[in-house]
């Protein structure tokens, strides 16, 4: 599903109005109608008896709120509008027309601009059943301050569920960043196309359940807007997965070579290699330090193993590069990092693998740590590279902090992907997948149960398997994140909760996730108003 920025949404509006000839009033009417329809559904247990308070600004977002207020008032509900502007006379166009209609219908419209007015409005709103946030939408610029900020505080302080129109006020529509006060919505009705900021954190935490209101803007209005941000859907993944014919054999299903493991961290390497098999690879070989080889042969049944040269601390030696590259040349993908440890020779090893790997390379965990301070080597890669950092790892690679990474997930992932010429999978809630050309996917699957050791190693194996099956790096990464998160969701469903999930549970659920995708059994990430 294509997501849009605020600028792209405004351009689509202009196209619909100026090129197609759709009146702005028609678009506003349809947006407000669909906001009202959702409110009616939410208040269906209180037909004609609910109290709804609409906080509206002076722009078109406020105009959508005026339409919703009119329709809810005509449906018999008590509706009151708090007009958050110092100069109501500056409201123009279709918004002005709809505001005048409210007044002629005697639906209360009260200015809320002074500190006392906003405080009084907040007290009144606390007695209601529903609030509508039509303050700013995508029209906000930078941190909200002054009376609009006070209004946001009043909305949040009322303790009454909020329906946001297009976007919770204070949220960056493009990136999901929150740089000041922002409305905490229970529901968001996003108008036209969904906004990217609704689906990546921290914005996703403020949006609640997202509904899409199709107001009649033609698809042509969004053409030519590249590179884009997309929300991965099950149908996307199903279309990317290769078909298996009745005569398929293991060689056709892809070969993966995994290099990893060190004393105390053998489980990570096992999880990654087993995940590659569970994700459909036909043959998987795990290369480990030679002193651990016998142990891995005991631990693993379906995965083949290979001893590799090791350093004195029993981590992989730089001399292992030759064997790894030779084995990788016989495979379709190379994964390196799970359980590698922090050996002194690993930076040299990883640098050589990045430079010389003949097949697409997935770098995770300690492989990423080995790249700290030498990310310039990524621009010298012989084959596509996929990096799968969690926020702490990306912070080490960029010289920032995990908090800074989390505050700017989408723009930072896109920036480093372009800078390093690598596909970046920034793990976490709503994983961000960014390609070097700026195209991004946001992943809607997964749950807090995945926040446990080993699940990242499983993801590495899944992505490597998809690469070996012929998927391009961006699609392999996006599909891998989707299937990995879906496996976590299915495992949590089977366990009747996400608490206590292990990486092994996710591993076992991967075939079920693949089956659900191929059978079109995965619900969509958004809902639609009608």
Short mmCIF file of C-alpha atoms in Angstrom, two decimals:
data_model
loop_
_atom_site.label_atom_id
_atom_site.label_comp_id
_atom_site.label_asym_id
_atom_site.label_seq_id
_atom_site.Cartn_x
_atom_site.Cartn_y
_atom_site.Cartn_z
CA UNK A 1 0.00 0.00 0.00
CA UNK A 2 1.39 3.33 -1.05
CA UNK A 3 1.74 5.92 1.70
CA UNK A 4 2.07 9.63 1.04
CA UNK A 5 3.74 12.67 2.50
CA UNK A 6 1.94 15.88 3.34
CA UNK A 7 3.28 17.52 0.18
CA UNK A 8 2.13 14.60 -1.97
CA UNK A 9 -1.33 14.73 -0.39
CA UNK A 10 -1.59 18.46 -1.13
CA UNK A 11 -0.44 17.89 -4.71
CA UNK A 12 -3.10 15.21 -5.15
CA UNK A 13 -5.75 17.59 -3.81
CA UNK A 14 -4.66 20.25 -6.31
CA UNK A 15 -4.74 17.74 -9.15
CA UNK A 16 -8.27 16.66 -8.25
CA UNK A 17 -9.49 20.25 -8.02
CA UNK A 18 -7.58 21.94 -10.85
CA UNK A 19 -7.10 19.14 -13.39
CA UNK A 20 -10.12 16.92 -12.80
CA UNK A 21 -12.50 19.68 -11.76
CA UNK A 22 -13.71 18.23 -8.46
CA UNK A 23 -14.89 21.14 -6.30
CA UNK A 24 -13.03 21.54 -3.01
CA UNK A 25 -16.40 21.59 -1.26
CA UNK A 26 -17.19 18.11 -2.61
CA UNK A 27 -13.91 16.69 -1.29
CA UNK A 28 -14.47 18.33 2.09
CA UNK A 29 -18.03 17.06 2.29
CA UNK A 30 -16.93 13.50 1.60
CA UNK A 31 -14.10 13.65 4.14
CA UNK A 32 -16.38 15.05 6.83
CA UNK A 33 -19.09 12.52 6.02
CA UNK A 34 -16.74 9.61 6.54
CA UNK A 35 -15.47 11.05 9.83
CA UNK A 36 -19.08 11.37 10.97
CA UNK A 37 -19.86 7.81 9.86
CA UNK A 38 -17.08 6.44 12.03
CA UNK A 39 -18.30 8.50 14.99
CA UNK A 40 -21.81 7.12 14.49
CA UNK A 41 -20.45 3.57 14.55
CA UNK A 42 -18.51 4.27 17.72
CA UNK A 43 -21.61 5.73 19.39
CA UNK A 44 -24.11 3.17 18.12
CA UNK A 45 -24.92 2.13 21.69
CA UNK A 46 -26.02 5.73 22.36
CA UNK A 47 -28.21 6.59 19.37
CA UNK A 48 -28.95 10.31 19.47
CA UNK A 49 -27.75 10.61 23.06
CA UNK A 50 -23.99 10.92 22.81
CA UNK A 51 -22.07 14.15 23.34
CA UNK A 52 -19.40 15.00 20.76
CA UNK A 53 -16.94 17.87 20.91
CA UNK A 54 -15.10 18.97 17.78
CA UNK A 55 -11.84 20.90 18.14
CA UNK A 56 -11.33 22.72 14.86
CA UNK A 57 -8.72 25.00 13.35
CA UNK A 58 -9.14 27.51 10.57
CA UNK A 59 -7.87 25.43 7.64
CA UNK A 60 -9.35 22.66 5.54
CA UNK A 61 -8.80 20.15 8.35
CA UNK A 62 -11.11 22.29 10.43
CA UNK A 63 -13.52 22.37 7.48
CA UNK A 64 -13.68 18.57 7.52
CA UNK A 65 -14.51 18.87 11.20
CA UNK A 66 -17.33 21.35 10.52
CA UNK A 67 -18.90 18.92 8.05
CA UNK A 68 -18.65 16.08 10.57
CA UNK A 69 -20.19 18.30 13.25
CA UNK A 70 -23.13 19.19 11.01
CA UNK A 71 -23.85 15.59 10.09
CA UNK A 72 -23.62 14.41 13.68
CA UNK A 73 -25.85 17.23 14.85
CA UNK A 74 -28.46 16.41 12.22
CA UNK A 75 -28.30 12.78 13.39
CA UNK A 76 -29.55 13.95 16.76
CA UNK A 77 -26.36 14.07 18.80
CA UNK A 78 -25.31 16.93 21.02
CA UNK A 79 -22.41 18.50 19.12
CA UNK A 80 -20.31 21.49 20.05
CA UNK A 81 -17.42 23.02 18.10
CA UNK A 82 -14.44 24.66 19.77
CA UNK A 83 -12.92 27.06 17.25
CA UNK A 84 -9.19 27.27 17.97
CA UNK A 85 -8.23 30.44 16.12
CA UNK A 86 -7.72 34.07 17.05
CA UNK A 87 -9.31 35.30 13.83
CA UNK A 88 -12.39 33.35 12.70
CA UNK A 89 -12.87 35.91 9.95
CA UNK A 90 -9.75 34.48 8.23
CA UNK A 91 -11.51 31.18 7.55
CA UNK A 92 -12.19 31.06 3.81
CA UNK A 93 -13.51 28.93 0.98
CA UNK A 94 -15.38 25.69 1.58
CA UNK A 95 -14.40 25.72 5.25
CA UNK A 96 -16.06 29.13 5.66
CA UNK A 97 -19.23 27.92 3.96
CA UNK A 98 -19.48 24.90 6.25
CA UNK A 99 -18.86 27.01 9.34
CA UNK A 100 -21.69 29.35 8.36
CA UNK A 101 -24.01 26.39 7.86
CA UNK A 102 -23.28 25.26 11.42
CA UNK A 103 -24.24 28.65 12.75
CA UNK A 104 -27.46 28.73 10.73
CA UNK A 105 -28.34 25.31 12.13
CA UNK A 106 -27.71 26.63 15.66
CA UNK A 107 -25.02 24.04 16.33
CA UNK A 108 -22.88 25.68 19.04
CA UNK A 109 -19.59 27.14 17.84
CA UNK A 110 -17.45 28.71 20.56
CA UNK A 111 -14.10 30.36 20.16
CA UNK A 112 -11.34 28.73 22.25
CA UNK A 113 -8.20 30.80 21.95
CA UNK A 114 -7.45 32.43 25.27
CA UNK A 115 -6.07 30.37 28.14
CA UNK A 116 -9.38 30.65 29.99
CA UNK A 117 -11.44 29.67 26.92
CA UNK A 118 -9.34 26.60 26.23
CA UNK A 119 -9.40 25.52 29.87
CA UNK A 120 -13.19 25.88 29.96
CA UNK A 121 -13.52 23.92 26.72
CA UNK A 122 -11.39 21.14 28.18
CA UNK A 123 -13.66 20.87 31.21
CA UNK A 124 -16.73 20.65 28.97
CA UNK A 125 -15.07 18.09 26.68
CA UNK A 126 -14.35 15.86 29.66
CA UNK A 127 -18.12 15.37 30.02
CA UNK A 128 -18.46 14.04 26.48
CA UNK A 129 -18.40 10.65 24.83
CA UNK A 130 -16.15 11.49 21.89
CA UNK A 131 -13.80 14.22 20.71
CA UNK A 132 -12.86 15.04 17.12
CA UNK A 133 -9.41 16.49 16.48
CA UNK A 134 -9.69 18.75 13.41
CA UNK A 135 -7.09 21.26 14.55
CA UNK A 136 -4.17 20.93 12.15
CA UNK A 137 -4.04 17.70 10.16
CA UNK A 138 -1.17 17.74 7.68
CA UNK A 139 -1.11 21.54 7.77
CA UNK A 140 1.06 21.71 10.88
CA UNK A 141 4.62 23.05 10.58
CA UNK A 142 7.16 22.23 13.28
CA UNK A 143 6.44 21.96 17.01
CA UNK A 144 2.98 23.16 18.01
CA UNK A 145 3.04 26.11 20.40
CA UNK A 146 0.75 28.73 21.89
CA UNK A 147 -3.03 28.22 22.05
CA UNK A 148 -3.04 25.19 19.69
CA UNK A 149 -0.59 23.48 22.05
CA UNK A 150 -2.87 24.33 24.97
CA UNK A 151 -5.80 22.88 23.04
CA UNK A 152 -3.86 19.65 22.46
CA UNK A 153 -3.17 19.45 26.20
CA UNK A 154 -6.88 19.97 26.88
CA UNK A 155 -7.85 17.25 24.40
CA UNK A 156 -5.43 14.77 25.94
CA UNK A 157 -6.41 15.78 29.46
CA UNK A 158 -10.14 15.31 28.90
CA UNK A 159 -9.85 11.54 29.12
CA UNK A 160 -12.37 11.07 26.30
CA UNK A 161 -11.62 9.01 23.14
CA UNK A 162 -10.40 11.05 20.18
CA UNK A 163 -11.07 10.63 16.46
CA UNK A 164 -8.34 12.48 14.56
CA UNK A 165 -9.11 13.88 11.12
CA UNK A 166 -6.37 12.90 8.65
CA UNK A 167 -3.60 13.00 11.27
CA UNK A 168 -3.34 13.56 15.03
CA UNK A 169 -2.43 17.22 15.47
CA UNK A 170 1.26 17.66 16.27
CA UNK A 171 2.41 14.53 14.44
CA UNK A 172 4.78 14.80 11.47
CA UNK A 173 2.85 13.33 8.54
CA UNK A 174 5.99 12.32 6.65
CA UNK A 175 8.17 10.73 9.31
CA UNK A 176 6.07 9.98 12.38
CA UNK A 177 8.29 12.28 14.43
CA UNK A 178 6.84 14.16 17.39
CA UNK A 179 8.75 17.32 18.26
CA UNK A 180 6.23 18.93 20.60
CA UNK A 181 2.75 18.36 22.00
CA UNK A 182 0.61 15.97 19.96
CA UNK A 183 -2.89 14.54 20.22
CA UNK A 184 -3.20 10.97 21.46
CA UNK A 185 -5.96 9.60 19.22
CA UNK A 186 -7.89 6.37 19.65
CA UNK A 187 -8.85 6.44 15.97
CA UNK A 188 -7.57 8.29 12.90
CA UNK A 189 -9.53 8.80 9.68
CA UNK A 190 -6.82 9.55 7.14
CA UNK A 191 -8.15 11.26 4.03
CA UNK A 192 -7.31 10.10 0.50
CA UNK A 193 -4.15 8.02 0.89
CA UNK A 194 -2.66 6.99 4.26
CA UNK A 195 0.15 9.18 5.56
CA UNK A 196 3.54 7.59 6.21
CA UNK A 197 3.83 9.09 9.70
CA UNK A 198 0.83 7.09 10.91
CA UNK A 199 2.64 3.78 10.52
CA UNK A 200 6.09 4.35 12.01
CA UNK A 201 6.93 5.11 15.61
CA UNK A 202 6.60 7.27 17.54
CA UNK A 203 3.67 8.43 15.39
CA UNK A 204 2.00 5.02 15.25
CA UNK A 205 1.55 5.13 19.03
CA UNK A 206 -0.56 8.30 18.67
CA UNK A 207 -2.68 7.29 15.67
CA UNK A 208 -4.65 4.42 17.20
CA UNK A 209 -6.75 2.41 14.75
CA UNK A 210 -6.30 3.87 11.26
CA UNK A 211 -9.21 4.17 8.84
CA UNK A 212 -8.82 5.33 5.25
CA UNK A 213 -11.44 7.66 3.78
CA UNK A 214 -11.53 7.41 -0.01
CA UNK A 215 -12.93 10.80 -1.00
CA UNK A 216 -12.78 10.29 -4.75
CA UNK A 217 -9.31 11.55 -5.63
CA UNK A 218 -8.27 9.58 -8.75
CA UNK A 219 -5.23 7.31 -8.65
CA UNK A 220 -3.63 9.42 -11.38
CA UNK A 221 -3.22 12.20 -8.83
CA UNK A 222 -0.57 10.11 -7.08
CA UNK A 223 1.39 9.02 -10.16
CA UNK A 224 5.02 9.95 -10.56
CA UNK A 225 5.63 10.38 -6.84
CA UNK A 226 8.87 8.40 -6.53
CA UNK A 227 10.66 7.23 -4.51
CA UNK A 228 7.84 6.18 -2.27
CA UNK A 229 7.03 4.85 1.17
CA UNK A 230 4.91 1.71 1.25
CA UNK A 231 3.14 -0.33 3.90
CA UNK A 232 3.83 -4.02 3.27
CA UNK A 233 0.72 -6.15 2.81
CA UNK A 234 0.23 -9.89 2.63
CA UNK A 235 -0.72 -9.62 -1.04
CA UNK A 236 2.63 -7.96 -1.76
CA UNK A 237 4.55 -10.80 -0.15
CA UNK A 238 2.46 -13.47 -1.87
CA UNK A 239 3.23 -11.85 -5.22
CA UNK A 240 6.95 -11.70 -4.51
CA UNK A 241 7.39 -15.32 -3.41
CA UNK A 242 8.54 -17.66 -6.19
CA UNK A 243 6.16 -20.35 -7.38
CA UNK A 244 7.12 -23.96 -6.75
CA UNK A 245 6.29 -26.39 -9.52
CA UNK A 246 5.53 -30.06 -8.87
CA UNK A 247 9.02 -31.02 -10.06
CA UNK A 248 10.87 -28.49 -7.87
CA UNK A 249 14.05 -29.74 -6.21
CA UNK A 250 16.15 -28.46 -3.33
CA UNK A 251 18.69 -26.78 -5.59
CA UNK A 252 15.98 -24.64 -7.17
CA UNK A 253 14.74 -23.50 -3.77
CA UNK A 254 17.96 -21.68 -3.03
CA UNK A 255 21.20 -22.29 -1.15
CA UNK A 256 22.25 -20.23 1.87
CA UNK A 257 25.61 -20.07 3.63
CA UNK A 258 25.58 -18.69 7.19
CA UNK A 259 28.79 -17.68 8.98
CA UNK A 260 28.56 -17.15 12.71
CA UNK A 261 28.83 -18.62 16.17
CA UNK A 262 31.34 -18.29 19.00
CA UNK A 263 31.62 -19.69 22.54
CA UNK A 264 28.41 -18.92 24.41
CA UNK A 265 26.60 -17.71 21.28
CA UNK A 266 26.10 -20.87 19.25
CA UNK A 267 22.32 -20.62 19.54
CA UNK A 268 22.21 -17.47 17.42
CA UNK A 269 23.95 -19.18 14.51
CA UNK A 270 21.67 -22.21 14.82
CA UNK A 271 18.53 -20.06 14.82
CA UNK A 272 19.59 -18.14 11.72
CA UNK A 273 20.44 -21.27 9.75
CA UNK A 274 17.29 -23.13 10.79
CA UNK A 275 15.18 -20.07 9.96
CA UNK A 276 16.58 -20.08 6.43
CA UNK A 277 15.27 -23.61 6.01
CA UNK A 278 11.91 -22.76 7.57
CA UNK A 279 11.60 -19.82 5.16
CA UNK A 280 11.91 -22.10 2.16
CA UNK A 281 15.60 -22.43 1.31
CA UNK A 282 16.45 -25.84 -0.11
CA UNK A 283 19.98 -26.18 1.28
CA UNK A 284 21.60 -24.36 4.20
CA UNK A 285 25.18 -24.64 5.43
CA UNK A 286 26.44 -23.12 8.68
CA UNK A 287 30.12 -22.22 8.96
CA UNK A 288 31.47 -21.94 12.52
CA UNK A 289 34.84 -21.73 14.28
CA UNK A 290 36.46 -25.13 13.89
CA UNK A 291 36.52 -25.89 17.63
CA UNK A 292 32.72 -25.55 17.71
CA UNK A 293 32.08 -27.66 14.64
CA UNK A 294 31.45 -30.98 16.41
CA UNK A 295 29.02 -29.29 18.77
CA UNK A 296 27.03 -27.86 15.86
CA UNK A 297 26.85 -31.23 14.18
CA UNK A 298 25.15 -32.53 17.31
CA UNK A 299 22.79 -29.54 17.62
CA UNK A 300 21.67 -29.45 13.98
CA UNK A 301 20.05 -32.12 11.86
CA UNK A 302 18.77 -30.54 8.65
CA UNK A 303 21.50 -27.89 8.40
CA UNK A 304 24.90 -28.84 6.99
CA UNK A 305 27.98 -27.54 8.79
CA UNK A 306 31.48 -26.42 7.85
CA UNK A 307 34.52 -25.79 10.10
CA UNK A 308 36.22 -22.43 9.61
CA UNK A 309 39.60 -21.07 10.74
CA UNK A 310 39.45 -19.50 14.18
CA UNK A 311 41.45 -17.03 16.23
CA UNK A 312 42.93 -17.69 19.67
CA UNK A 313 39.71 -16.58 21.36
CA UNK A 314 37.76 -19.19 19.31
CA UNK A 315 35.96 -16.57 17.22
CA UNK A 316 36.30 -16.59 13.45
CA UNK A 317 39.70 -15.57 12.15
CA UNK A 318 40.28 -13.15 9.30
CA UNK A 319 41.68 -16.14 7.42
CA UNK A 320 38.17 -17.62 7.33
CA UNK A 321 37.24 -15.16 4.59
CA UNK A 322 38.65 -17.32 1.81
CA UNK A 323 36.63 -20.38 2.76
CA UNK A 324 33.47 -18.34 3.35
CA UNK A 325 33.75 -16.65 -0.04
CA UNK A 326 34.39 -19.98 -1.74
CA UNK A 327 31.30 -21.48 -0.11
CA UNK A 328 29.23 -18.38 -0.82
CA UNK A 329 30.03 -18.65 -4.53
CA UNK A 330 28.15 -21.95 -4.52
CA UNK A 331 25.13 -20.41 -2.76
CA UNK A 332 22.54 -17.78 -3.57
CA UNK A 333 22.98 -15.72 -0.41
CA UNK A 334 25.44 -15.23 2.44
CA UNK A 335 24.45 -14.30 6.00
CA UNK A 336 27.10 -13.25 8.50
CA UNK A 337 26.91 -12.03 12.07
CA UNK A 338 24.66 -14.18 14.29
CA UNK A 339 26.66 -15.13 17.36
CA UNK A 340 30.01 -13.99 15.92
CA UNK A 341 31.19 -12.41 19.16
CA UNK A 342 33.63 -9.50 19.43
CA UNK A 343 36.89 -11.07 18.26
CA UNK A 344 39.78 -8.81 17.28
CA UNK A 345 39.99 -10.21 13.76
CA UNK A 346 36.29 -9.83 12.96
CA UNK A 347 36.43 -6.26 11.58
CA UNK A 348 39.00 -7.38 9.01
CA UNK A 349 36.91 -10.46 8.18
CA UNK A 350 33.65 -8.53 7.73
CA UNK A 351 35.37 -5.86 5.66
CA UNK A 352 36.69 -8.46 3.22
CA UNK A 353 33.32 -10.23 3.01
CA UNK A 354 31.54 -6.97 2.24
CA UNK A 355 34.05 -6.08 -0.45
CA UNK A 356 34.26 -9.49 -2.11
CA UNK A 357 31.06 -11.47 -1.52
CA UNK A 358 29.91 -12.79 -4.90
CA UNK A 359 26.29 -13.08 -3.74
CA UNK A 360 23.88 -10.84 -1.81
CA UNK A 361 25.03 -10.46 1.79
CA UNK A 362 23.00 -10.05 5.00
CA UNK A 363 24.99 -8.52 7.88
CA UNK A 364 23.51 -8.74 11.37
CA UNK A 365 24.38 -8.56 15.06
CA UNK A 366 28.13 -8.75 15.72
CA UNK A 367 28.75 -8.40 12.01
CA UNK A 368 27.29 -4.92 12.31
CA UNK A 369 29.36 -4.16 15.38
CA UNK A 370 32.47 -5.07 13.38
CA UNK A 371 31.53 -2.37 10.84
CA UNK A 372 31.50 0.43 13.42
CA UNK A 373 33.93 3.10 12.28
CA UNK A 374 34.37 1.58 8.83
CA UNK A 375 30.98 1.93 7.12
CA UNK A 376 32.72 3.49 4.12
CA UNK A 377 33.53 -0.06 2.99
CA UNK A 378 29.84 -0.56 2.18
CA UNK A 379 30.23 1.65 -0.88
CA UNK A 380 32.85 -0.82 -2.16
CA UNK A 381 30.60 -3.89 -1.93
CA UNK A 382 30.75 -6.27 -4.88
CA UNK A 383 27.16 -7.49 -4.32
CA UNK A 384 24.03 -6.05 -2.69
CA UNK A 385 24.26 -5.72 1.10
CA UNK A 386 21.39 -5.84 3.58
CA UNK A 387 22.04 -4.51 7.10
CA UNK A 388 19.63 -5.48 9.89
CA UNK A 389 20.42 -3.27 12.91
CA UNK A 390 18.32 -2.75 16.00
CA UNK A 391 18.33 0.85 17.31
CA UNK A 392 21.38 0.28 19.51
CA UNK A 393 23.41 -1.14 16.65
CA UNK A 394 22.42 1.66 14.28
CA UNK A 395 23.35 4.17 16.98
CA UNK A 396 26.83 2.66 17.18
CA UNK A 397 27.20 2.75 13.41
CA UNK A 398 26.10 6.39 13.15
CA UNK A 399 27.64 7.78 16.34
CA UNK A 400 24.25 8.72 17.77
CA UNK A 401 22.14 7.32 20.62
CA UNK A 402 19.34 4.73 20.61
CA UNK A 403 16.91 7.45 21.71
CA UNK A 404 17.86 9.61 18.73
CA UNK A 405 17.43 6.65 16.40
CA UNK A 406 13.99 5.89 17.80
CA UNK A 407 12.89 9.50 17.49
CA UNK A 408 13.80 9.63 13.77
CA UNK A 409 13.34 6.05 12.57
CA UNK A 410 12.08 6.61 9.04
CA UNK A 411 14.25 9.55 7.96
CA UNK A 412 17.38 8.08 9.55
CA UNK A 413 16.94 4.65 7.93
CA UNK A 414 16.43 6.32 4.56
CA UNK A 415 19.45 8.58 5.06
CA UNK A 416 21.90 5.81 5.93
CA UNK A 417 20.60 3.49 3.20
CA UNK A 418 21.33 6.16 0.61
CA UNK A 419 24.67 7.08 2.18
CA UNK A 420 25.92 3.50 2.53
CA UNK A 421 24.40 2.16 -0.70
CA UNK A 422 22.83 -0.68 1.27
CA UNK A 423 19.35 -1.88 2.13
CA UNK A 424 18.75 -1.09 5.81
CA UNK A 425 16.30 -3.01 7.99
CA UNK A 426 15.85 -0.92 11.14
CA UNK A 427 14.29 -3.42 13.51
CA UNK A 428 11.73 -2.63 16.18
CA UNK A 429 8.01 -1.95 16.30
CA UNK A 430 6.97 -1.14 12.71
CA UNK A 431 10.34 -2.16 11.25
CA UNK A 432 11.59 0.28 8.60
CA UNK A 433 13.11 -1.16 5.42
CA UNK A 434 14.98 1.42 3.34
CA UNK A 435 16.64 1.00 -0.07
CA UNK A 436 19.55 3.05 -1.45
CA UNK A 437 17.23 4.83 -3.92
CA UNK A 438 15.07 6.17 -1.06
CA UNK A 439 12.20 3.70 -1.42
CA UNK A 440 10.98 2.48 1.97
CA UNK A 441 8.64 -0.18 3.31
CA UNK A 442 7.07 -0.12 6.76
CA UNK A 443 6.21 -3.45 8.34
CA UNK A 444 2.83 -3.78 10.09
CA UNK A 445 3.26 -7.27 11.58
CA UNK A 446 4.74 -8.32 14.91
CA UNK A 447 4.13 -7.80 18.62
CA UNK A 448 6.08 -7.09 21.84
CA UNK A 449 6.70 -10.81 22.30
CA UNK A 450 9.36 -10.54 19.60
CA UNK A 451 11.46 -8.41 21.96
CA UNK A 452 13.50 -11.39 23.12
CA UNK A 453 16.93 -12.76 22.35
CA UNK A 454 17.31 -14.68 19.11
CA UNK A 455 14.41 -13.29 17.11
CA UNK A 456 16.77 -11.04 15.16
CA UNK A 457 18.81 -14.09 14.19
CA UNK A 458 15.64 -15.72 12.90
CA UNK A 459 14.96 -12.63 10.77
CA UNK A 460 18.46 -12.82 9.30
CA UNK A 461 17.86 -16.39 8.19
CA UNK A 462 14.49 -15.56 6.66
CA UNK A 463 15.88 -12.67 4.61
CA UNK A 464 18.83 -14.78 3.44
CA UNK A 465 16.47 -17.55 2.34
CA UNK A 466 14.37 -15.13 0.30
CA UNK A 467 17.48 -13.70 -1.34
CA UNK A 468 18.58 -17.21 -2.25
CA UNK A 469 15.16 -17.83 -3.81
CA UNK A 470 15.69 -14.91 -6.16
CA UNK A 471 13.99 -11.93 -4.51
CA UNK A 472 15.61 -8.55 -5.00
CA UNK A 473 17.15 -7.10 -1.80
CA UNK A 474 14.39 -4.62 -0.96
CA UNK A 475 11.63 -7.17 -1.52
CA UNK A 476 13.54 -9.89 0.34
CA UNK A 477 13.98 -7.57 3.31
CA UNK A 478 10.38 -6.32 3.31
CA UNK A 479 8.94 -9.82 2.84
CA UNK A 480 11.30 -11.22 5.47
CA UNK A 481 10.24 -8.66 8.05
CA UNK A 482 6.56 -9.26 7.25
CA UNK A 483 6.80 -13.06 7.51
CA UNK A 484 8.93 -12.85 10.65
CA UNK A 485 6.44 -10.54 12.36
CA UNK A 486 3.48 -12.61 11.18
CA UNK A 487 5.11 -15.76 12.57
CA UNK A 488 5.39 -13.93 15.89
CA UNK A 489 1.72 -12.99 15.71
CA UNK A 490 0.68 -16.57 14.94
CA UNK A 491 2.86 -17.91 17.74
CA UNK A 492 1.31 -15.42 20.17
CA UNK A 493 -2.17 -16.41 19.01
CA UNK A 494 -1.41 -20.07 19.61
CA UNK A 495 0.04 -19.29 23.05
CA UNK A 496 -2.93 -17.02 23.86
CA UNK A 497 -0.58 -14.12 24.46
CA UNK A 498 2.76 -12.64 23.51
CA UNK A 499 4.36 -12.93 26.94
CA UNK A 500 6.87 -15.72 27.14
CA UNK A 501 7.39 -16.14 23.40
CA UNK A 502 10.83 -17.37 22.37
CA UNK A 503 12.76 -17.17 19.14
CA UNK A 504 12.16 -20.90 18.78
CA UNK A 505 8.40 -20.29 18.81
CA UNK A 506 8.79 -17.82 15.95
CA UNK A 507 10.98 -20.28 14.09
CA UNK A 508 8.37 -23.02 14.33
CA UNK A 509 5.59 -20.67 13.14
CA UNK A 510 7.34 -19.61 9.92
CA UNK A 511 5.73 -22.29 7.70
CA UNK A 512 2.29 -21.26 9.01
CA UNK A 513 3.09 -17.62 8.20
CA UNK A 514 4.07 -18.55 4.66
CA UNK A 515 0.88 -20.56 4.27
CA UNK A 516 -1.29 -17.72 5.59
CA UNK A 517 0.24 -15.30 3.09
CA UNK A 518 -0.13 -17.65 0.14
CA UNK A 519 -3.75 -18.40 1.08
CA UNK A 520 -4.61 -14.69 1.46
CA UNK A 521 -5.53 -15.21 5.10
CA UNK A 522 -3.74 -12.13 6.45
CA UNK A 523 -6.02 -9.17 7.28
CA UNK A 524 -5.08 -5.77 5.89
CA UNK A 525 -3.20 -3.27 8.06
CA UNK A 526 -5.87 -0.55 7.77
CA UNK A 527 -9.65 -0.29 7.75
CA UNK A 528 -11.84 1.70 5.40
CA UNK A 529 -14.74 4.01 6.14
CA UNK A 530 -17.64 3.98 3.73
#
